Coordinates of N, CA and C and ligand atoms in Angstrom, one line a residue:
M32 N 37.6 -44.7 100.2 CA 37.5 -45.7 101.1 C 37.4 -47.2 100.8
L33 N 38.1 -48.1 100.9 CA 37.8 -49.2 100.5 C 36.7 -50.1 101.6
E34 N 35.7 -50.5 101.6 CA 34.7 -51.0 102.5 C 35.2 -52.4 103.0
P35 N 35.1 -53.0 103.8 CA 35.5 -54.3 104.4 C 34.6 -55.5 103.7
M36 N 35.3 -56.6 103.5 CA 34.1 -57.4 102.9 C 33.4 -58.0 103.7
R37 N 32.1 -57.8 103.6 CA 30.9 -58.6 104.5 C 30.6 -60.0 104.2
L38 N 31.1 -60.7 105.1 CA 31.2 -62.3 104.9 C 30.1 -62.7 106.2
A39 N 29.1 -63.7 105.5 CA 28.3 -64.1 106.7 C 28.5 -65.5 106.6
V40 N 28.1 -66.3 107.8 CA 28.3 -67.8 107.9 C 26.6 -68.2 108.3
Y41 N 26.0 -68.8 107.1 CA 24.9 -69.4 107.4 C 24.8 -71.0 108.0
P42 N 24.9 -71.1 109.3 CA 25.2 -72.4 110.0 C 23.6 -73.4 110.1
G43 N 23.9 -74.7 109.7 CA 22.7 -75.3 110.1 C 23.1 -76.8 109.7
S44 N 22.3 -77.8 110.3 CA 22.4 -79.5 110.0 C 22.5 -79.6 108.6
F45 N 21.5 -79.4 107.7 CA 21.6 -79.3 106.3 C 21.4 -81.0 106.1
D46 N 20.6 -81.5 106.8 CA 20.4 -83.1 106.8 C 18.9 -83.4 106.3
P47 N 18.5 -83.2 105.3 CA 19.3 -82.4 104.2 C 19.1 -80.9 104.0
P48 N 19.6 -80.3 103.0 CA 19.4 -78.8 102.6 C 18.0 -78.9 101.8
T49 N 17.2 -78.0 102.4 CA 15.7 -77.8 101.8 C 15.6 -77.0 100.7
L50 N 14.5 -76.7 100.3 CA 14.1 -75.4 99.3 C 14.0 -74.4 100.3
G51 N 13.6 -74.5 101.3 CA 13.7 -73.4 102.3 C 15.1 -72.7 102.8
H52 N 16.2 -74.0 102.9 CA 17.4 -73.3 103.1 C 18.0 -72.5 101.8
L53 N 17.7 -73.1 100.4 CA 18.1 -72.6 99.3 C 17.5 -71.3 99.1
D54 N 16.5 -71.0 99.5 CA 15.7 -69.5 99.6 C 16.4 -68.6 100.6
I55 N 16.9 -69.1 101.7 CA 17.5 -68.3 102.3 C 19.1 -67.9 102.0
V56 N 19.5 -69.1 101.5 CA 21.0 -68.8 100.9 C 21.0 -67.9 99.8
Q57 N 19.6 -67.9 99.0 CA 19.7 -66.6 98.0 C 19.5 -65.4 98.1
R58 N 18.8 -65.2 99.5 CA 18.3 -64.0 99.8 C 19.8 -63.3 100.5
A59 N 20.6 -64.2 101.4 CA 21.9 -64.0 102.2 C 22.8 -63.5 101.0
A60 N 23.1 -64.3 99.7 CA 24.0 -63.9 99.0 C 24.0 -62.6 98.1
R61 N 22.5 -62.1 98.1 CA 22.1 -60.9 97.4 C 22.5 -59.7 98.7
L62 N 22.8 -60.0 99.8 CA 23.1 -59.0 100.9 C 24.5 -58.9 101.4
F63 N 25.0 -59.9 101.1 CA 26.6 -60.0 101.7 C 27.7 -60.4 100.4
D64 N 28.7 -59.6 100.6 CA 29.7 -59.9 99.6 C 30.2 -61.6 99.4
E65 N 30.1 -62.1 100.5 CA 30.3 -63.7 100.5 C 29.5 -64.5 101.9
V66 N 29.2 -65.7 101.5 CA 28.2 -66.3 102.4 C 28.9 -67.8 102.5
I67 N 29.3 -68.3 103.7 CA 29.5 -69.7 103.7 C 28.5 -70.4 104.5
V68 N 28.1 -71.3 103.9 CA 26.8 -72.5 104.2 C 27.7 -73.4 105.2
A69 N 27.4 -73.4 106.4 CA 28.4 -74.4 107.3 C 27.7 -75.3 107.9
V70 N 28.2 -76.6 107.4 CA 27.4 -77.7 108.1 C 27.9 -77.9 109.6
G71 N 26.9 -78.1 110.6 CA 27.5 -77.9 112.0 C 27.6 -79.5 112.4
I72 N 29.0 -80.0 112.7 CA 29.1 -81.6 113.1 C 28.8 -81.6 114.4
N73 N 27.6 -82.2 114.8 CA 27.1 -82.3 116.1 C 27.5 -84.2 116.4
R74 N 28.3 -84.7 117.3 CA 28.8 -85.8 117.5 C 27.7 -86.4 118.4
N75 N 26.7 -86.1 118.8 CA 25.5 -86.5 119.6 C 24.6 -86.8 118.8
K76 N 24.3 -86.6 117.4 CA 23.6 -86.7 116.8 C 23.8 -87.9 115.7
A77 N 23.1 -88.4 115.1 CA 23.2 -89.7 114.1 C 22.5 -89.1 112.9
P78 N 23.5 -88.2 112.2 CA 22.5 -87.7 110.8 C 22.1 -88.7 109.8
L79 N 21.4 -88.4 109.1 CA 21.2 -89.4 107.8 C 22.1 -89.4 106.7
M80 N 22.5 -87.8 106.6 CA 23.7 -87.9 105.4 C 24.9 -87.5 106.1
T81 N 26.0 -88.1 105.5 CA 27.3 -87.6 106.0 C 27.6 -86.5 106.0
V82 N 28.7 -85.7 106.5 CA 29.2 -84.4 106.4 C 29.3 -84.1 104.9
E83 N 30.2 -85.1 104.1 CA 30.7 -84.9 102.8 C 29.5 -84.8 101.9
E84 N 28.2 -85.7 102.1 CA 27.0 -85.7 101.1 C 26.8 -84.4 101.5
R85 N 26.4 -83.6 102.7 CA 25.9 -82.4 103.1 C 26.5 -81.4 102.3
I86 N 27.8 -81.7 102.2 CA 28.6 -80.6 101.4 C 28.5 -80.6 100.4
E87 N 28.2 -81.9 99.6 CA 28.2 -82.2 98.3 C 26.6 -81.4 97.6
A88 N 26.0 -81.7 98.5 CA 24.5 -81.2 98.3 C 24.2 -79.7 98.4
I89 N 24.9 -79.1 99.2 CA 25.0 -77.6 99.2 C 25.7 -77.3 98.0
E90 N 26.8 -77.6 97.6 CA 27.8 -77.2 96.5 C 26.8 -77.5 95.3
A91 N 26.2 -78.4 95.3 CA 25.3 -78.7 93.9 C 24.1 -77.8 93.6
C92 N 23.6 -77.4 94.9 CA 22.3 -76.6 94.7 C 22.8 -75.3 94.5
C93 N 24.1 -74.7 95.2 CA 24.2 -73.3 95.2 C 25.3 -73.0 94.4
S94 N 25.8 -73.7 93.5 CA 26.9 -73.3 92.2 C 26.6 -72.4 91.6
P95 N 25.3 -71.8 91.1 CA 25.2 -70.6 90.4 C 25.6 -69.5 91.3
M96 N 25.5 -69.6 92.6 CA 26.0 -68.5 93.2 C 27.6 -68.3 93.8
R97 N 28.0 -67.3 92.8 CA 29.7 -67.4 92.8 C 30.2 -66.9 94.1
N98 N 29.5 -66.1 94.9 CA 30.1 -66.0 96.1 C 29.5 -66.6 97.4
V99 N 29.0 -68.0 97.2 CA 28.4 -68.9 98.3 C 29.5 -69.9 97.9
R100 N 29.9 -70.5 99.2 CA 30.5 -71.8 99.7 C 30.3 -72.6 100.5
A101 N 30.5 -74.0 100.6 CA 30.1 -74.6 101.8 C 31.5 -75.1 102.6
D102 N 31.1 -75.5 103.6 CA 32.0 -75.7 104.9 C 31.6 -76.5 105.9
A103 N 32.5 -76.9 106.9 CA 32.0 -77.8 107.8 C 32.5 -77.3 109.1
F104 N 31.9 -77.3 110.4 CA 32.5 -76.9 111.6 C 32.0 -77.6 112.7
E105 N 33.1 -78.0 113.6 CA 32.7 -78.5 114.7 C 33.1 -77.5 115.8
G106 N 32.3 -77.6 117.0 CA 32.5 -76.8 118.3 C 31.5 -75.8 118.1
L107 N 31.9 -74.5 118.7 CA 31.1 -73.7 118.7 C 31.0 -72.5 117.5
L108 N 29.8 -72.3 117.5 CA 29.6 -71.5 115.9 C 30.0 -70.2 115.8
V109 N 30.3 -69.8 117.0 CA 30.8 -68.1 117.2 C 32.4 -68.2 116.8
D110 N 32.8 -69.5 117.4 CA 34.5 -69.7 117.3 C 34.6 -70.0 115.8
Y111 N 33.7 -70.5 115.2 CA 34.0 -70.9 113.6 C 33.8 -69.6 113.1
A112 N 32.9 -68.8 113.2 CA 32.4 -67.5 112.3 C 33.8 -66.7 112.5
S113 N 34.0 -66.4 114.1 CA 35.5 -65.4 113.9 C 36.8 -66.2 113.4
S114 N 36.7 -67.5 113.5 CA 38.2 -67.9 112.7 C 37.7 -67.6 111.1
V115 N 36.9 -67.5 110.4 CA 36.8 -67.2 109.0 C 36.7 -65.8 108.9
G116 N 36.4 -65.0 109.8 CA 36.6 -63.6 109.6 C 34.7 -63.1 109.4
A117 N 34.1 -64.1 109.7 CA 32.6 -63.5 109.5 C 31.9 -62.5 110.7
T118 N 31.3 -61.5 110.0 CA 30.8 -60.7 111.2 C 29.2 -61.0 111.5
T119 N 28.6 -61.7 110.8 CA 27.4 -61.8 110.9 C 26.9 -63.3 110.7
V120 N 26.1 -64.0 111.6 CA 25.6 -65.2 111.5 C 24.0 -65.1 110.8
V121 N 23.8 -65.7 109.8 CA 22.3 -65.8 109.1 C 21.4 -67.2 109.5
R122 N 20.1 -66.6 110.1 CA 19.5 -67.7 110.2 C 18.1 -67.4 109.7
G123 N 17.4 -68.6 109.2 CA 16.3 -68.5 108.5 C 14.9 -68.6 109.6
L124 N 14.0 -68.1 109.5 CA 12.8 -68.2 110.6 C 11.5 -68.5 109.6
R125 N 11.1 -69.6 110.2 CA 9.6 -69.7 109.6 C 8.8 -69.7 110.8
A126 N 7.5 -68.9 110.2 CA 6.5 -68.4 111.3 C 6.7 -68.7 112.5
T127 N 6.3 -69.1 113.7 CA 6.4 -68.7 114.9 C 7.1 -70.0 115.6
A128 N 7.1 -70.8 115.1 CA 7.8 -72.2 115.9 C 9.3 -72.1 116.1
D129 N 9.9 -71.4 115.4 CA 11.1 -71.5 115.2 C 11.7 -70.3 116.5
F130 N 11.3 -69.4 116.8 CA 11.3 -68.1 117.6 C 12.0 -68.7 118.6
E131 N 11.6 -69.4 119.5 CA 12.1 -69.5 120.9 C 13.6 -69.9 121.1
Y132 N 13.7 -71.0 120.1 CA 15.0 -71.7 119.8 C 15.9 -70.8 119.2
E133 N 15.6 -69.9 118.3 CA 16.5 -69.1 117.4 C 16.6 -67.9 118.7
F134 N 15.7 -67.3 119.4 CA 16.2 -66.2 120.3 C 17.1 -66.6 121.5
Q135 N 16.7 -67.9 121.8 CA 17.9 -68.4 122.9 C 19.3 -69.0 122.3
M136 N 19.3 -69.1 121.4 CA 20.5 -69.4 120.5 C 21.4 -68.1 120.2
S137 N 20.7 -67.1 119.7 CA 21.5 -66.0 119.2 C 21.8 -65.2 120.6
M138 N 20.9 -65.2 121.7 CA 21.1 -64.3 122.8 C 22.6 -65.1 123.4
L139 N 22.6 -66.4 123.5 CA 23.9 -67.1 123.9 C 24.9 -66.9 123.1
N140 N 24.7 -66.8 121.7 CA 25.7 -66.4 121.0 C 26.4 -65.0 121.2
R141 N 25.6 -64.2 121.4 CA 25.7 -62.9 121.4 C 26.6 -62.7 122.9
R142 N 26.0 -63.4 123.6 CA 26.7 -63.6 125.2 C 28.3 -63.4 125.1
M143 N 28.5 -64.9 124.2 CA 30.1 -65.5 123.9 C 30.8 -64.4 123.4
R144 N 30.0 -63.9 122.2 CA 30.8 -62.9 121.0 C 30.0 -61.7 120.3
P145 N 30.1 -60.8 121.4 CA 29.1 -59.8 121.2 C 29.1 -58.9 119.8
D146 N 30.8 -59.3 119.1 CA 31.0 -58.8 117.8 C 30.4 -59.3 116.8
I147 N 29.7 -60.5 116.8 CA 29.1 -61.2 115.6 C 27.4 -61.0 115.9
E148 N 27.0 -60.6 114.8 CA 25.5 -60.4 114.8 C 24.9 -61.5 114.2
T149 N 23.7 -61.7 114.8 CA 22.6 -62.8 114.1 C 21.9 -61.9 113.2
V150 N 21.6 -62.2 112.1 CA 20.3 -61.7 111.2 C 19.2 -62.8 110.7
F151 N 18.1 -62.3 111.1 CA 17.0 -63.6 110.8 C 16.4 -62.9 109.3
L152 N 16.6 -64.0 108.5 CA 15.8 -63.9 107.0 C 14.2 -64.6 106.9
M153 N 13.5 -64.2 106.8 CA 12.4 -64.9 106.9 C 12.0 -65.8 105.4
T154 N 11.9 -67.2 105.5 CA 11.6 -68.1 104.5 C 10.5 -67.5 103.7
H155 N 10.2 -67.8 102.6 CA 9.7 -67.5 101.3 C 8.2 -68.4 102.2
W156 N 7.2 -67.5 102.1 CA 5.9 -68.6 102.6 C 5.3 -69.6 102.0
E157 N 5.9 -69.8 100.8 CA 5.8 -71.1 100.0 C 6.4 -72.3 100.7
H158 N 7.6 -72.1 101.6 CA 8.5 -73.1 102.0 C 8.4 -72.9 103.5
S159 N 7.4 -72.4 103.7 CA 7.2 -72.3 105.5 C 7.0 -73.8 106.2
Y160 N 6.6 -74.5 105.3 CA 6.2 -75.8 106.1 C 7.4 -77.1 105.7
V161 N 8.1 -76.4 105.1 CA 9.5 -77.4 104.5 C 10.6 -77.3 105.7
S162 N 11.0 -78.7 106.3 CA 12.1 -78.8 107.3 C 12.8 -80.1 106.7
S163 N 14.2 -80.0 107.2 CA 14.9 -81.4 107.2 C 14.1 -82.6 107.7
S164 N 13.7 -82.2 109.0 CA 13.0 -83.5 109.7 C 12.1 -83.9 109.1
M165 N 11.3 -82.9 108.5 CA 9.8 -83.6 107.6 C 10.5 -84.3 106.4
A166 N 11.6 -83.9 105.6 CA 11.8 -84.5 104.6 C 12.3 -85.9 105.1
R167 N 13.0 -85.9 106.0 CA 13.8 -87.4 106.5 C 12.6 -88.4 106.8
E168 N 11.4 -87.7 107.7 CA 10.2 -88.5 108.0 C 9.7 -88.9 106.9
V169 N 9.3 -88.3 105.9 CA 8.9 -88.6 104.7 C 9.3 -89.7 103.8
A170 N 10.8 -89.4 103.8 CA 11.7 -90.4 102.7 C 11.9 -91.8 103.6
L171 N 11.8 -91.4 104.8 CA 12.1 -93.0 105.6 C 11.0 -93.9 105.6
H172 N 9.9 -93.1 105.5 CA 8.7 -94.0 105.3 C 8.3 -94.2 103.8
G173 N 9.1 -94.0 102.9 CA 8.8 -94.3 101.4 C 8.0 -93.1 101.0
G174 N 8.1 -92.1 101.4 CA 7.0 -90.7 100.5 C 7.8 -90.3 99.8
D175 N 7.3 -89.4 98.9 CA 7.8 -88.5 97.7 C 8.3 -87.4 98.8
F176 N 9.5 -87.2 98.8 CA 10.1 -85.8 99.3 C 11.0 -84.9 98.4
E177 N 10.5 -85.3 97.1 CA 11.3 -84.5 96.2 C 10.7 -83.0 96.0
P178 N 9.6 -82.8 96.3 CA 8.9 -81.1 96.3 C 9.5 -80.4 97.3
L179 N 10.1 -81.1 98.7 CA 10.8 -80.3 99.2 C 12.1 -79.9 99.1
L180 N 12.6 -80.5 98.1 CA 14.1 -80.3 98.0 C 14.7 -79.8 96.7
P181 N 15.7 -78.9 96.7 CA 16.1 -78.6 95.5 C 16.7 -79.7 94.5
P182 N 16.4 -79.5 93.2 CA 16.5 -81.1 92.6 C 17.6 -81.7 92.7
E183 N 19.1 -80.7 92.4 CA 20.4 -81.1 92.7 C 20.6 -82.0 93.9
V184 N 19.8 -81.6 95.1 CA 19.9 -82.4 96.1 C 19.4 -83.9 96.2
V185 N 18.0 -84.0 95.4 CA 17.5 -85.2 95.6 C 17.8 -86.3 95.4
P186 N 19.1 -86.6 94.1 CA 19.8 -87.9 94.3 C 21.0 -88.4 95.3
I187 N 21.5 -87.0 95.9 CA 22.5 -87.1 96.5 C 21.7 -87.6 98.0
F188 N 20.7 -87.0 98.3 CA 19.8 -87.5 99.6 C 19.0 -88.9 99.4
A189 N 18.5 -89.0 98.2 CA 18.2 -90.5 98.1 C 18.8 -91.7 98.0
R190 N 20.4 -91.5 97.7 CA 21.4 -92.2 98.2 C 21.4 -92.7 99.7
A191 N 21.4 -91.7 100.7 CA 21.7 -91.6 101.8 C 20.6 -92.4 102.7
V192 N 19.4 -92.2 102.1 CA 17.8 -92.8 102.8 C 18.0 -94.6 102.1
A193 N 18.5 -94.6 100.8 CA 18.4 -96.0 100.7 C 19.6 -96.8 101.3
R194 N 20.6 -96.0 101.7 CA 21.5 -96.6 102.7 C 21.0 -97.0 104.1
R195 N 20.0 -95.8 104.5 CA 19.4 -96.0 106.0 C 18.3 -97.4 106.1
R196 N 17.8 -97.1 104.7 CA 16.5 -98.2 104.7 C 17.0 -99.8 104.2
G197 N 18.3 -99.9 104.1 CA 18.8 -100.7 103.5 C 18.2 -101.8 102.4
Ligands
PNS475 O1 19.6 -76.6 111.2 P1 20.0 -76.5 112.8 O2 20.0 -78.1 113.4 O3 18.8 -75.6 113.6 O4 21.4 -76.0 113.3 C1 21.8 -75.6 114.6 C2 23.3 -75.6 114.4 C3 24.3 -76.2 113.9 C4 23.3 -74.0 114.3 C5 23.5 -75.1 116.2 O5 23.4 -76.3 116.8 C6 25.1 -74.8 116.3 O6 25.2 -73.5 116.1 N1 25.9 -75.9 116.9 C7 27.4 -75.3 117.1 C8 27.5 -75.5 118.7 C9 27.0 -74.1 119.1 O7 27.6 -73.0 119.2 N2 26.1 -74.2 120.1 C10 25.9 -72.7 120.9 C11 24.7 -72.0 120.3 S1 23.3 -73.1 120.7

């Protein structure tokens, strides 16, 4: 019997995608037939990178993985996941700080769409201190953000930082 294709959505702001994000994508790509890395568009936030830049950055660092693609979505994550036929949402967890927010979000998503499962993957300990907000903070103060990001993301993020710093 043919197994149904296992499609997972890995959502986030990815402003910018970090080494921690890439590590989660690599793990997810080994577990699922296809992974969509989905940039959530939040009109209430003022991101540093445009949606197009974030997609470009995800595509650049994920290109060796043939079963990974980038997309963007607006509105509820569960609606997007079901519209593309995904059965699973993947989120990364770092230490304990992420737990409360992730717990709340997964409960809410399950309440809205019980058929979509959230799966948490633990980030490699080496990346446990890395976050997009830290990368933005370091970069906007002129610090060296390169060690936090996949090399392919660096020039794309640097462009956005230069634009913001003027
Ligand atoms: O990387 P982030 O900023 O933690 O990602 C958050 C994201 C985009 C996954 C989350 O804000 C989201 O799912 N937004 C879409 C709106 C939604 O579905 N909200 C209900 C769940 S809290």
